[in-house]
Amino acid sequence: MDSKLNTALGLYIHIPFCHTKCTYCDFNTYSGIENLINDFSNSIYNEIEFWKINENYFIDSIFIGGGTPSYIDPEIIKNILIKIKKNFEISKDTEVTLEINPEDVTLEKANYWKEIGINRCSLGIQSLQDEELILINRRHNGEKALFSFEILKKVFNNISIDLIYGLPKQTKESYLNTLENIINKKPDHISCYSLQVEKGTVLNQQVVSSQISVANDDLSAEMYEITYRLLKDNGFANYEISNWSKNNKKSLHNLKYWTMKPYIGIGPGSHSYIKNKRFSISKPPKKYIDFFLNKTKNICTLDEKIEYLKENKILDVFEIQTQENEILEYLMLSLRLKNGIDTDHFKNKYKSDFEDLYLKKIKDYIKNDILIKKNTHYLLTEKGKLFANEVANNFVK
Ligand code: SF4
């Protein structure tokens, strides 16, 4: 690799297809539009070419997510990776993650994914309890989830599992059972997210109409505590509030989001953060296809590319990061990380002193066992982790 290519960049590829929609999901993903897959794949190849960068960037992480990338023909994933290699400088130890749903896993596919360059799997198990899985409209059951994990384990040595706590019908006991069974399988990484009831989802309708209830804040907090203790006792490091790794196998790609490093999102609805600009491509797959199937052209610089997308109204969001926004984001993200707020970094970056700025709030949080100071860092306590977003918001109010 050319030594002048000195800025590492992450690439996120969004595949907006799912076999069926889970009740809680508010991601930009659709079922029943498989007729678009062919045009979509050609559009995404074009978009990758569009982003060919002639500036000092190299790729060190690729995350193919969605949606359900494991649901579409693996040959499309192969072509996506070929296009990326043709158009970008890639570091030789690039992390290449594929999001996989258990029902899609076969040994043949797993071998193929490995052969085309995938080296990390993120398996969406969510729960091992069949009753809970049925209620949220997942397509696998607990047995299939564990079987799929075993298959992936034969092929890959970096596997992450996604779990959700606070699900309808989930109890502390059933969650504990899921978590213990997953730990026994020895994954390299576990993400445990608290269920969010998002507007516009089927789950939201079910909750509003009292058809279904989900865990209240107290139960969710207890489940988080169960997660924290059990994973810690089993040798997992809690490097981000919802993420645990063993043997330092953190998600390098997600760390880019959490440490505000540059990344480009490719595909409908995907977000980018680069050169102090945040933007996202429009969400509807049809609009995406209409644009990228035909309209891309060769544009030299990154700034010109972003401007071109803006002019052609294919961006839903475009903003230039203000210092105030950046500080809020830094506080929110770093409070979620193991190392917390680094006061030296804060001073270098924002030319002001974190302690001078927030002295009273810091004192209150320390008094209430929300925050602790370790050398030059401020970290959330175990109790404080339950209030990470409120704490960050409160700092910049
Ligand atoms: S499989 Fe994932 S992306 Fe697809 S609907 Fe379910 S939660 Fe959403």
mmCIF file of C-alpha atoms and ligand atoms in Angstrom:
data_model
loop_
_atom_site.group_PDB
_atom_site.id
_atom_site.type_symbol
_atom_site.label_atom_id
_atom_site.label_comp_id
_atom_site.label_asym_id
_atom_site.label_seq_id
_atom_site.Cartn_x
_atom_site.Cartn_y
_atom_site.Cartn_z
ATOM 1 C CA MET A 1 0.000 0.000 0.000
ATOM 2 C CA ASP A 2 1.153 3.506 -0.840
ATOM 3 C CA SER A 3 2.499 5.085 2.360
ATOM 4 C CA LYS A 4 0.970 8.440 1.388
ATOM 5 C CA LEU A 5 -2.505 6.925 1.842
ATOM 6 C CA ASN A 6 -2.571 7.806 5.488
ATOM 7 C CA THR A 7 -6.202 8.096 6.609
ATOM 8 C CA ALA A 8 -8.066 4.930 7.501
ATOM 9 C CA LEU A 9 -11.645 4.795 6.257
ATOM 10 C CA GLY A 10 -14.529 2.439 7.003
ATOM 11 C CA LEU A 11 -17.039 1.364 4.370
ATOM 12 C CA TYR A 12 -20.583 0.388 5.264
ATOM 13 C CA ILE A 13 -22.680 -1.363 2.613
ATOM 14 C CA HIS A 14 -26.442 -1.413 3.149
ATOM 15 C CA ILE A 15 -28.509 -4.313 1.780
ATOM 16 C CA PRO A 16 -32.172 -3.293 2.265
ATOM 17 C CA PHE A 17 -33.828 -6.702 1.824
ATOM 18 C CA CYS A 18 -35.306 -8.982 4.466
ATOM 19 C CA HIS A 19 -37.337 -12.134 4.013
ATOM 20 C CA THR A 20 -39.907 -10.810 6.525
ATOM 21 C CA LYS A 21 -39.949 -7.774 8.773
ATOM 22 C CA CYS A 22 -39.364 -8.176 12.511
ATOM 23 C CA THR A 23 -41.971 -6.367 14.595
ATOM 24 C CA TYR A 24 -39.505 -4.054 16.372
ATOM 25 C CA CYS A 25 -37.405 -3.130 13.339
ATOM 26 C CA ASP A 26 -37.243 0.453 12.120
ATOM 27 C CA PHE A 27 -34.189 0.009 9.904
ATOM 28 C CA ASN A 28 -34.401 0.941 6.257
ATOM 29 C CA THR A 29 -35.255 -2.544 5.113
ATOM 30 C CA TYR A 30 -38.134 -4.156 3.247
ATOM 31 C CA SER A 31 -39.707 -7.501 2.531
ATOM 32 C CA GLY A 32 -41.509 -8.366 -0.692
ATOM 33 C CA ILE A 33 -39.328 -6.255 -3.026
ATOM 34 C CA GLU A 34 -37.081 -9.066 -4.216
ATOM 35 C CA ASN A 35 -37.922 -8.047 -7.814
ATOM 36 C CA LEU A 36 -35.578 -5.063 -7.237
ATOM 37 C CA ILE A 37 -32.542 -7.116 -6.214
ATOM 38 C CA ASN A 38 -31.037 -7.280 -9.686
ATOM 39 C CA ASP A 39 -31.218 -3.531 -10.365
ATOM 40 C CA PHE A 40 -30.191 -2.832 -6.795
ATOM 41 C CA SER A 41 -27.028 -4.871 -7.136
ATOM 42 C CA ASN A 42 -26.039 -3.028 -10.319
ATOM 43 C CA SER A 43 -26.773 0.283 -8.585
ATOM 44 C CA ILE A 44 -24.619 -0.564 -5.618
ATOM 45 C CA TYR A 45 -21.727 -1.610 -7.876
ATOM 46 C CA ASN A 46 -22.090 1.820 -9.541
ATOM 47 C CA GLU A 47 -22.167 3.617 -6.226
ATOM 48 C CA ILE A 48 -18.967 1.881 -5.128
ATOM 49 C CA GLU A 49 -17.294 3.075 -8.341
ATOM 50 C CA PHE A 50 -18.685 6.570 -7.754
ATOM 51 C CA TRP A 51 -16.862 6.755 -4.412
ATOM 52 C CA LYS A 52 -13.469 5.814 -5.842
ATOM 53 C CA ILE A 53 -11.278 8.233 -3.931
ATOM 54 C CA ASN A 54 -8.186 9.910 -5.294
ATOM 55 C CA GLU A 55 -7.253 11.379 -1.927
ATOM 56 C CA ASN A 56 -5.236 10.015 0.991
ATOM 57 C CA TYR A 57 -7.557 7.295 2.238
ATOM 58 C CA PHE A 58 -7.301 3.560 2.609
ATOM 59 C CA ILE A 59 -9.964 1.100 3.740
ATOM 60 C CA ASP A 60 -9.410 -0.876 6.935
ATOM 61 C CA SER A 61 -12.971 -1.995 7.681
ATOM 62 C CA ILE A 62 -15.909 -3.089 5.571
ATOM 63 C CA PHE A 63 -19.271 -3.863 7.130
ATOM 64 C CA ILE A 64 -21.987 -5.414 4.975
ATOM 65 C CA GLY A 65 -25.205 -4.936 6.903
ATOM 66 C CA GLY A 66 -28.861 -4.271 6.428
ATOM 67 C CA GLY A 67 -31.401 -5.650 6.139
ATOM 68 C CA THR A 68 -30.225 -9.180 5.749
ATOM 69 C CA PRO A 69 -27.172 -9.516 3.489
ATOM 70 C CA SER A 70 -27.133 -13.271 4.106
ATOM 71 C CA TYR A 71 -30.594 -13.473 2.465
ATOM 72 C CA ILE A 72 -29.399 -12.385 -0.993
ATOM 73 C CA ASP A 73 -27.355 -14.385 -3.514
ATOM 74 C CA PRO A 74 -23.791 -14.628 -2.095
ATOM 75 C CA GLU A 75 -22.497 -13.897 -5.575
ATOM 76 C CA ILE A 76 -23.738 -10.300 -5.153
ATOM 77 C CA ILE A 77 -21.677 -10.033 -1.950
ATOM 78 C CA LYS A 78 -18.704 -11.388 -3.871
ATOM 79 C CA ASN A 79 -19.161 -8.791 -6.639
ATOM 80 C CA ILE A 80 -19.482 -6.007 -4.061
ATOM 81 C CA LEU A 81 -16.146 -7.009 -2.531
ATOM 82 C CA ILE A 82 -14.509 -7.267 -5.964
ATOM 83 C CA LYS A 83 -15.754 -3.753 -6.822
ATOM 84 C CA ILE A 84 -14.430 -2.387 -3.531
ATOM 85 C CA LYS A 85 -11.013 -3.932 -4.141
ATOM 86 C CA LYS A 86 -10.917 -2.461 -7.655
ATOM 87 C CA ASN A 87 -11.823 1.045 -6.543
ATOM 88 C CA PHE A 88 -10.142 1.525 -3.160
ATOM 89 C CA GLU A 89 -6.817 0.926 -1.504
ATOM 90 C CA ILE A 90 -7.401 -1.836 1.026
ATOM 91 C CA SER A 91 -5.236 -2.569 4.032
ATOM 92 C CA LYS A 92 -4.227 -6.237 4.132
ATOM 93 C CA ASP A 93 -5.761 -6.904 7.560
ATOM 94 C CA THR A 94 -9.075 -5.209 6.795
ATOM 95 C CA GLU A 95 -11.965 -6.396 8.957
ATOM 96 C CA VAL A 96 -14.750 -7.573 6.629
ATOM 97 C CA THR A 97 -18.005 -8.235 8.500
ATOM 98 C CA LEU A 98 -21.172 -9.808 7.144
ATOM 99 C CA GLU A 99 -24.472 -9.623 9.008
ATOM 100 C CA ILE A 100 -26.085 -13.032 8.960
ATOM 101 C CA ASN A 101 -29.458 -14.371 10.057
ATOM 102 C CA PRO A 102 -29.448 -17.917 11.463
ATOM 103 C CA GLU A 103 -32.014 -19.254 8.971
ATOM 104 C CA ASP A 104 -29.675 -18.469 6.040
ATOM 105 C CA VAL A 105 -26.674 -20.432 7.288
ATOM 106 C CA THR A 106 -25.447 -23.589 5.561
ATOM 107 C CA LEU A 107 -21.913 -24.958 5.567
ATOM 108 C CA GLU A 108 -21.690 -24.414 1.829
ATOM 109 C CA LYS A 109 -22.621 -20.720 2.137
ATOM 110 C CA ALA A 110 -20.313 -20.199 5.112
ATOM 111 C CA ASN A 111 -17.382 -21.604 3.118
ATOM 112 C CA TYR A 112 -18.295 -19.396 0.172
ATOM 113 C CA TRP A 113 -18.507 -16.261 2.332
ATOM 114 C CA LYS A 114 -15.057 -17.035 3.703
ATOM 115 C CA GLU A 115 -13.643 -17.707 0.241
ATOM 116 C CA ILE A 116 -14.787 -14.295 -1.057
ATOM 117 C CA GLY A 117 -13.134 -12.435 1.823
ATOM 118 C CA ILE A 118 -15.549 -12.235 4.758
ATOM 119 C CA ASN A 119 -13.520 -12.642 7.965
ATOM 120 C CA ARG A 120 -16.030 -11.663 10.655
ATOM 121 C CA CYS A 121 -19.672 -12.708 11.117
ATOM 122 C CA SER A 122 -22.359 -10.895 13.054
ATOM 123 C CA LEU A 123 -25.110 -13.409 13.767
ATOM 124 C CA GLY A 124 -28.557 -11.998 14.636
ATOM 125 C CA ILE A 125 -29.811 -14.466 17.224
ATOM 126 C CA GLN A 126 -31.649 -11.980 19.533
ATOM 127 C CA SER A 127 -33.059 -14.731 21.798
ATOM 128 C CA LEU A 128 -32.970 -18.519 22.115
ATOM 129 C CA GLN A 129 -36.557 -18.763 23.393
ATOM 130 C CA ASP A 130 -38.974 -19.835 20.675
ATOM 131 C CA GLU A 131 -41.948 -18.054 22.233
ATOM 132 C CA GLU A 132 -40.065 -14.741 22.272
ATOM 133 C CA LEU A 133 -38.769 -15.214 18.723
ATOM 134 C CA ILE A 134 -42.251 -15.932 17.358
ATOM 135 C CA LEU A 135 -43.679 -12.817 18.998
ATOM 136 C CA ILE A 136 -41.146 -10.555 17.297
ATOM 137 C CA ASN A 137 -41.529 -12.368 13.962
ATOM 138 C CA ARG A 138 -38.033 -13.786 13.667
ATOM 139 C CA ARG A 139 -37.712 -16.683 11.244
ATOM 140 C CA HIS A 140 -35.424 -18.959 13.269
ATOM 141 C CA ASN A 141 -35.918 -20.858 16.506
ATOM 142 C CA GLY A 142 -33.442 -21.369 19.340
ATOM 143 C CA GLU A 143 -32.230 -24.727 18.040
ATOM 144 C CA LYS A 144 -31.541 -23.403 14.548
ATOM 145 C CA ALA A 145 -29.702 -20.388 16.012
ATOM 146 C CA LEU A 146 -27.290 -22.602 17.956
ATOM 147 C CA PHE A 147 -26.853 -24.973 15.016
ATOM 148 C CA SER A 148 -26.032 -22.050 12.701
ATOM 149 C CA PHE A 149 -23.496 -20.762 15.188
ATOM 150 C CA GLU A 150 -21.806 -24.199 15.215
ATOM 151 C CA ILE A 151 -21.573 -24.163 11.423
ATOM 152 C CA LEU A 152 -20.080 -20.668 11.351
ATOM 153 C CA LYS A 153 -17.629 -21.663 14.074
ATOM 154 C CA LYS A 154 -16.226 -24.381 11.790
ATOM 155 C CA VAL A 155 -15.339 -21.743 9.207
ATOM 156 C CA PHE A 156 -14.713 -18.408 10.992
ATOM 157 C CA ASN A 157 -12.632 -17.416 13.995
ATOM 158 C CA ASN A 158 -14.319 -14.091 14.665
ATOM 159 C CA ILE A 159 -18.041 -14.364 15.367
ATOM 160 C CA SER A 160 -20.276 -11.861 17.097
ATOM 161 C CA ILE A 161 -23.768 -12.580 18.372
ATOM 162 C CA ASP A 162 -26.569 -10.014 18.711
ATOM 163 C CA LEU A 163 -29.024 -10.366 21.581
ATOM 164 C CA ILE A 164 -31.932 -8.206 22.725
ATOM 165 C CA TYR A 165 -33.242 -7.828 26.262
ATOM 166 C CA GLY A 166 -36.608 -6.395 27.293
ATOM 167 C CA LEU A 167 -38.517 -8.458 24.708
ATOM 168 C CA PRO A 168 -42.243 -9.234 25.015
ATOM 169 C CA LYS A 169 -42.777 -12.254 27.308
ATOM 170 C CA GLN A 170 -39.106 -12.259 28.244
ATOM 171 C CA THR A 171 -38.411 -12.792 31.939
ATOM 172 C CA LYS A 172 -35.176 -12.454 33.864
ATOM 173 C CA GLU A 173 -34.994 -16.259 33.919
ATOM 174 C CA SER A 174 -35.559 -16.710 30.180
ATOM 175 C CA TYR A 175 -33.021 -13.994 29.386
ATOM 176 C CA LEU A 176 -30.510 -15.578 31.739
ATOM 177 C CA ASN A 177 -31.081 -18.911 30.030
ATOM 178 C CA THR A 178 -30.407 -17.347 26.594
ATOM 179 C CA LEU A 179 -27.317 -15.547 27.806
ATOM 180 C CA GLU A 180 -25.840 -18.597 29.568
ATOM 181 C CA ASN A 181 -26.382 -20.800 26.524
ATOM 182 C CA ILE A 182 -24.739 -18.228 24.284
ATOM 183 C CA ILE A 183 -21.756 -17.850 26.638
ATOM 184 C CA ASN A 184 -21.326 -21.646 26.641
ATOM 185 C CA LYS A 185 -20.910 -21.532 22.861
ATOM 186 C CA LYS A 186 -17.863 -19.253 23.296
ATOM 187 C CA PRO A 187 -18.466 -16.494 20.732
ATOM 188 C CA ASP A 188 -15.740 -13.873 20.314
ATOM 189 C CA HIS A 189 -18.078 -10.933 20.745
ATOM 190 C CA ILE A 190 -21.577 -10.307 22.062
ATOM 191 C CA SER A 191 -23.781 -7.257 21.504
ATOM 192 C CA CYS A 192 -26.724 -6.982 23.914
ATOM 193 C CA TYR A 193 -29.184 -4.238 23.089
ATOM 194 C CA SER A 194 -32.123 -3.052 25.096
ATOM 195 C CA LEU A 195 -35.342 -3.349 23.074
ATOM 196 C CA GLN A 196 -36.505 0.033 21.796
ATOM 197 C CA VAL A 197 -40.129 0.543 20.815
ATOM 198 C CA GLU A 198 -39.772 2.787 17.772
ATOM 199 C CA LYS A 199 -42.603 4.785 16.207
ATOM 200 C CA GLY A 200 -43.950 3.301 12.981
ATOM 201 C CA THR A 201 -43.137 -0.296 13.880
ATOM 202 C CA VAL A 202 -45.615 -3.137 14.344
ATOM 203 C CA LEU A 203 -44.353 -3.485 17.893
ATOM 204 C CA ASN A 204 -45.281 0.115 18.617
ATOM 205 C CA GLN A 205 -48.856 -0.514 17.411
ATOM 206 C CA GLN A 206 -49.022 -3.658 19.544
ATOM 207 C CA VAL A 207 -47.791 -1.814 22.621
ATOM 208 C CA VAL A 208 -50.051 1.210 22.075
ATOM 209 C CA SER A 209 -53.093 -1.041 21.645
ATOM 210 C CA SER A 210 -52.050 -3.032 24.755
ATOM 211 C CA GLN A 211 -51.822 -6.261 22.749
ATOM 212 C CA ILE A 212 -48.297 -6.758 23.957
ATOM 213 C CA SER A 213 -46.184 -5.370 26.750
ATOM 214 C CA VAL A 214 -42.430 -4.985 26.909
ATOM 215 C CA ALA A 215 -40.068 -4.717 29.873
ATOM 216 C CA ASN A 216 -40.383 -1.523 31.905
ATOM 217 C CA ASP A 217 -37.307 0.557 32.794
ATOM 218 C CA ASP A 218 -36.684 -1.279 36.064
ATOM 219 C CA LEU A 219 -36.762 -4.714 34.453
ATOM 220 C CA SER A 220 -34.541 -3.509 31.602
ATOM 221 C CA ALA A 221 -32.077 -2.121 34.132
ATOM 222 C CA GLU A 222 -32.028 -5.448 35.980
ATOM 223 C CA MET A 223 -31.443 -7.276 32.706
ATOM 224 C CA TYR A 224 -28.564 -4.940 31.916
ATOM 225 C CA GLU A 225 -27.071 -5.716 35.322
ATOM 226 C CA ILE A 226 -27.443 -9.466 34.668
ATOM 227 C CA THR A 227 -25.704 -8.992 31.325
ATOM 228 C CA TYR A 228 -22.898 -6.935 32.802
ATOM 229 C CA ARG A 229 -22.133 -9.348 35.662
ATOM 230 C CA LEU A 230 -22.432 -12.573 33.708
ATOM 231 C CA LEU A 231 -20.342 -11.446 30.782
ATOM 232 C CA LYS A 232 -17.717 -9.880 33.022
ATOM 233 C CA ASP A 233 -17.507 -13.080 35.108
ATOM 234 C CA ASN A 234 -17.025 -15.048 31.905
ATOM 235 C CA GLY A 235 -14.075 -13.023 30.682
ATOM 236 C CA PHE A 236 -15.785 -10.605 28.318
ATOM 237 C CA ALA A 237 -14.593 -6.987 28.274
ATOM 238 C CA ASN A 238 -17.332 -4.358 28.166
ATOM 239 C CA TYR A 239 -15.595 -1.980 25.746
ATOM 240 C CA GLU A 240 -18.822 -0.164 24.824
ATOM 241 C CA ILE A 241 -22.046 -0.056 26.863
ATOM 242 C CA SER A 242 -23.818 -2.673 24.722
ATOM 243 C CA ASN A 243 -20.777 -4.522 23.407
ATOM 244 C CA TRP A 244 -18.506 -7.166 24.925
ATOM 245 C CA SER A 245 -15.462 -8.822 23.417
ATOM 246 C CA LYS A 246 -13.081 -11.626 24.257
ATOM 247 C CA ASN A 247 -9.385 -11.653 23.376
ATOM 248 C CA ASN A 248 -9.697 -8.044 22.229
ATOM 249 C CA LYS A 249 -11.874 -9.008 19.254
ATOM 250 C CA LYS A 250 -13.735 -5.709 19.277
ATOM 251 C CA SER A 251 -15.754 -4.551 16.312
ATOM 252 C CA LEU A 252 -13.204 -2.346 14.557
ATOM 253 C CA HIS A 253 -15.864 -1.018 12.237
ATOM 254 C CA ASN A 254 -18.296 0.009 14.969
ATOM 255 C CA LEU A 255 -15.423 1.574 16.892
ATOM 256 C CA LYS A 256 -15.112 4.005 14.003
ATOM 257 C CA TYR A 257 -18.650 5.236 14.675
ATOM 258 C CA TRP A 258 -18.032 5.460 18.393
ATOM 259 C CA THR A 259 -14.705 7.288 18.085
ATOM 260 C CA MET A 260 -15.852 9.603 15.271
ATOM 261 C CA LYS A 261 -13.477 8.272 12.638
ATOM 262 C CA PRO A 262 -14.371 8.723 8.948
ATOM 263 C CA TYR A 263 -16.612 6.257 7.120
ATOM 264 C CA ILE A 264 -18.675 6.172 3.965
ATOM 265 C CA GLY A 265 -22.047 4.469 3.820
ATOM 266 C CA ILE A 266 -23.076 2.968 0.502
ATOM 267 C CA GLY A 267 -26.666 1.943 -0.249
ATOM 268 C CA PRO A 268 -30.112 3.441 0.439
ATOM 269 C CA GLY A 269 -30.435 5.204 3.781
ATOM 270 C CA SER A 270 -26.787 4.721 4.691
ATOM 271 C CA HIS A 271 -24.930 7.405 6.628
ATOM 272 C CA SER A 272 -21.467 8.857 6.077
ATOM 273 C CA TYR A 273 -19.157 10.975 8.172
ATOM 274 C CA ILE A 274 -16.149 12.385 6.459
ATOM 275 C CA LYS A 275 -14.328 15.730 6.278
ATOM 276 C CA ASN A 276 -16.537 17.112 9.033
ATOM 277 C CA LYS A 277 -19.682 16.436 6.997
ATOM 278 C CA ARG A 278 -22.521 14.118 7.902
ATOM 279 C CA PHE A 279 -24.918 12.977 5.238
ATOM 280 C CA SER A 280 -27.181 10.111 4.322
ATOM 281 C CA ILE A 281 -28.431 8.741 1.022
ATOM 282 C CA SER A 282 -32.221 8.759 0.489
ATOM 283 C CA LYS A 283 -33.992 5.756 1.918
ATOM 284 C CA PRO A 284 -36.400 4.424 -0.745
ATOM 285 C CA PRO A 285 -34.704 1.614 -2.692
ATOM 286 C CA LYS A 286 -36.529 2.592 -5.912
ATOM 287 C CA LYS A 287 -35.284 6.191 -5.694
ATOM 288 C CA TYR A 288 -31.796 4.873 -4.978
ATOM 289 C CA ILE A 289 -31.880 2.575 -7.973
ATOM 290 C CA ASP A 290 -33.242 5.289 -10.294
ATOM 291 C CA PHE A 291 -30.324 7.466 -9.344
ATOM 292 C CA PHE A 292 -27.367 5.109 -9.160
ATOM 293 C CA LEU A 293 -28.345 2.753 -11.969
ATOM 294 C CA ASN A 294 -27.981 5.537 -14.530
ATOM 295 C CA LYS A 295 -26.767 8.826 -13.216
ATOM 296 C CA THR A 296 -23.348 8.462 -11.687
ATOM 297 C CA LYS A 297 -20.411 10.136 -13.320
ATOM 298 C CA ASN A 298 -16.716 10.404 -12.743
ATOM 299 C CA ILE A 299 -16.034 13.098 -10.202
ATOM 300 C CA CYS A 300 -12.637 13.684 -8.775
ATOM 301 C CA THR A 301 -12.632 14.972 -5.230
ATOM 302 C CA LEU A 302 -14.634 13.887 -2.223
ATOM 303 C CA ASP A 303 -16.068 17.378 -1.737
ATOM 304 C CA GLU A 304 -17.252 17.433 -5.346
ATOM 305 C CA LYS A 305 -18.840 14.005 -4.999
ATOM 306 C CA ILE A 306 -20.780 15.076 -1.915
ATOM 307 C CA GLU A 307 -21.834 18.298 -3.648
ATOM 308 C CA TYR A 308 -23.002 16.305 -6.680
ATOM 309 C CA LEU A 309 -25.225 14.101 -4.490
ATOM 310 C CA LYS A 310 -26.600 17.174 -2.773
ATOM 311 C CA GLU A 311 -27.353 18.956 -6.039
ATOM 312 C CA ASN A 312 -29.127 15.891 -7.375
ATOM 313 C CA LYS A 313 -31.302 15.669 -4.248
ATOM 314 C CA ILE A 314 -30.336 12.136 -3.392
ATOM 315 C CA LEU A 315 -29.369 13.032 0.195
ATOM 316 C CA ASP A 316 -31.912 12.937 3.034
ATOM 317 C CA VAL A 317 -29.507 14.523 5.499
ATOM 318 C CA PHE A 318 -26.592 16.851 4.963
ATOM 319 C CA GLU A 319 -24.927 18.813 7.700
ATOM 320 C CA ILE A 320 -21.601 20.370 8.412
ATOM 321 C CA GLN A 321 -20.649 19.485 11.933
ATOM 322 C CA THR A 322 -20.645 22.477 14.282
ATOM 323 C CA GLN A 323 -18.344 22.468 17.300
ATOM 324 C CA GLU A 324 -21.359 22.308 19.629
ATOM 325 C CA ASN A 325 -22.733 19.222 17.841
ATOM 326 C CA GLU A 326 -19.354 17.636 17.759
ATOM 327 C CA ILE A 327 -18.875 18.096 21.505
ATOM 328 C CA LEU A 328 -22.306 16.616 22.236
ATOM 329 C CA GLU A 329 -21.521 13.680 20.007
ATOM 330 C CA TYR A 330 -18.085 13.210 21.546
ATOM 331 C CA LEU A 331 -19.574 13.191 25.048
ATOM 332 C CA MET A 332 -22.386 10.816 24.103
ATOM 333 C CA LEU A 333 -20.124 8.372 22.333
ATOM 334 C CA SER A 334 -17.166 8.475 24.682
ATOM 335 C CA LEU A 335 -19.315 8.039 27.782
ATOM 336 C CA ARG A 336 -20.463 4.754 26.261
ATOM 337 C CA LEU A 337 -16.868 3.597 25.820
ATOM 338 C CA LYS A 338 -14.667 1.885 28.374
ATOM 339 C CA ASN A 339 -12.144 4.741 28.474
ATOM 340 C CA GLY A 340 -14.791 7.418 28.869
ATOM 341 C CA ILE A 341 -14.101 11.136 28.378
ATOM 342 C CA ASP A 342 -10.438 11.860 27.837
ATOM 343 C CA THR A 343 -9.869 15.367 29.216
ATOM 344 C CA ASP A 344 -6.528 15.754 27.384
ATOM 345 C CA HIS A 345 -8.133 14.857 24.076
ATOM 346 C CA PHE A 346 -10.998 17.246 24.863
ATOM 347 C CA LYS A 347 -8.581 20.098 25.487
ATOM 348 C CA ASN A 348 -6.546 19.436 22.337
ATOM 349 C CA LYS A 349 -9.570 19.085 20.135
ATOM 350 C CA TYR A 350 -11.959 21.724 21.473
ATOM 351 C CA LYS A 351 -9.459 24.186 22.957
ATOM 352 C CA SER A 352 -11.293 24.304 26.258
ATOM 353 C CA ASP A 353 -11.013 22.555 29.571
ATOM 354 C CA PHE A 354 -13.666 19.873 30.243
ATOM 355 C CA GLU A 355 -13.443 20.301 34.019
ATOM 356 C CA ASP A 356 -13.682 24.102 33.892
ATOM 357 C CA LEU A 357 -16.653 23.915 31.573
ATOM 358 C CA TYR A 358 -18.684 21.405 33.557
ATOM 359 C CA LEU A 359 -17.340 21.599 37.123
ATOM 360 C CA LYS A 360 -20.691 21.685 38.919
ATOM 361 C CA LYS A 361 -22.231 18.887 36.864
ATOM 362 C CA ILE A 362 -19.147 16.698 37.261
ATOM 363 C CA LYS A 363 -19.258 17.165 41.048
ATOM 364 C CA ASP A 364 -22.954 16.243 41.180
ATOM 365 C CA TYR A 365 -22.470 13.162 39.058
ATOM 366 C CA ILE A 366 -19.546 11.989 41.161
ATOM 367 C CA LYS A 367 -21.526 12.584 44.362
ATOM 368 C CA ASN A 368 -24.438 10.539 42.969
ATOM 369 C CA ASP A 369 -22.209 7.639 41.874
ATOM 370 C CA ILE A 370 -22.851 8.239 38.156
ATOM 371 C CA LEU A 371 -19.349 9.289 37.158
ATOM 372 C CA ILE A 372 -15.856 8.441 38.394
ATOM 373 C CA LYS A 373 -12.517 9.982 37.591
ATOM 374 C CA LYS A 374 -9.597 7.760 36.618
ATOM 375 C CA ASN A 375 -6.395 9.713 35.968
ATOM 376 C CA THR A 376 -7.318 12.105 33.166
ATOM 377 C CA HIS A 377 -10.497 10.254 32.184
ATOM 378 C CA TYR A 378 -14.100 10.454 33.368
ATOM 379 C CA LEU A 379 -16.047 7.188 33.192
ATOM 380 C CA LEU A 380 -19.610 6.174 33.896
ATOM 381 C CA THR A 381 -20.039 3.912 36.894
ATOM 382 C CA GLU A 382 -22.072 0.735 36.509
ATOM 383 C CA LYS A 383 -25.103 2.694 37.726
ATOM 384 C CA GLY A 384 -24.216 5.608 35.429
ATOM 385 C CA LYS A 385 -24.255 3.311 32.380
ATOM 386 C CA LEU A 386 -28.025 3.166 32.701
ATOM 387 C CA PHE A 387 -28.191 6.927 32.076
ATOM 388 C CA ALA A 388 -25.463 7.480 29.473
ATOM 389 C CA ASN A 389 -27.532 9.563 27.043
ATOM 390 C CA GLU A 390 -29.117 11.734 29.736
ATOM 391 C CA VAL A 391 -25.692 12.467 31.209
ATOM 392 C CA ALA A 392 -24.245 13.519 27.844
ATOM 393 C CA ASN A 393 -27.286 15.656 26.998
ATOM 394 C CA ASN A 394 -27.184 17.287 30.379
ATOM 395 C CA PHE A 395 -23.544 18.323 29.927
ATOM 396 C CA VAL A 396 -24.316 20.454 26.899
ATOM 397 C CA LYS A 397 -27.678 21.889 28.027
HETATM 398 S S1 SF4 B 1 -33.850 -9.237 10.048
HETATM 399 FE FE1 SF4 B 1 -32.871 -7.429 10.970
HETATM 400 S S2 SF4 B 1 -33.036 -5.829 9.443
HETATM 401 FE FE2 SF4 B 1 -34.459 -7.458 8.843
HETATM 402 S S3 SF4 B 1 -36.402 -6.847 9.703
HETATM 403 FE FE3 SF4 B 1 -35.417 -8.169 11.213
HETATM 404 S S4 SF4 B 1 -34.272 -6.769 12.569
HETATM 405 FE FE4 SF4 B 1 -34.829 -5.635 10.721
#
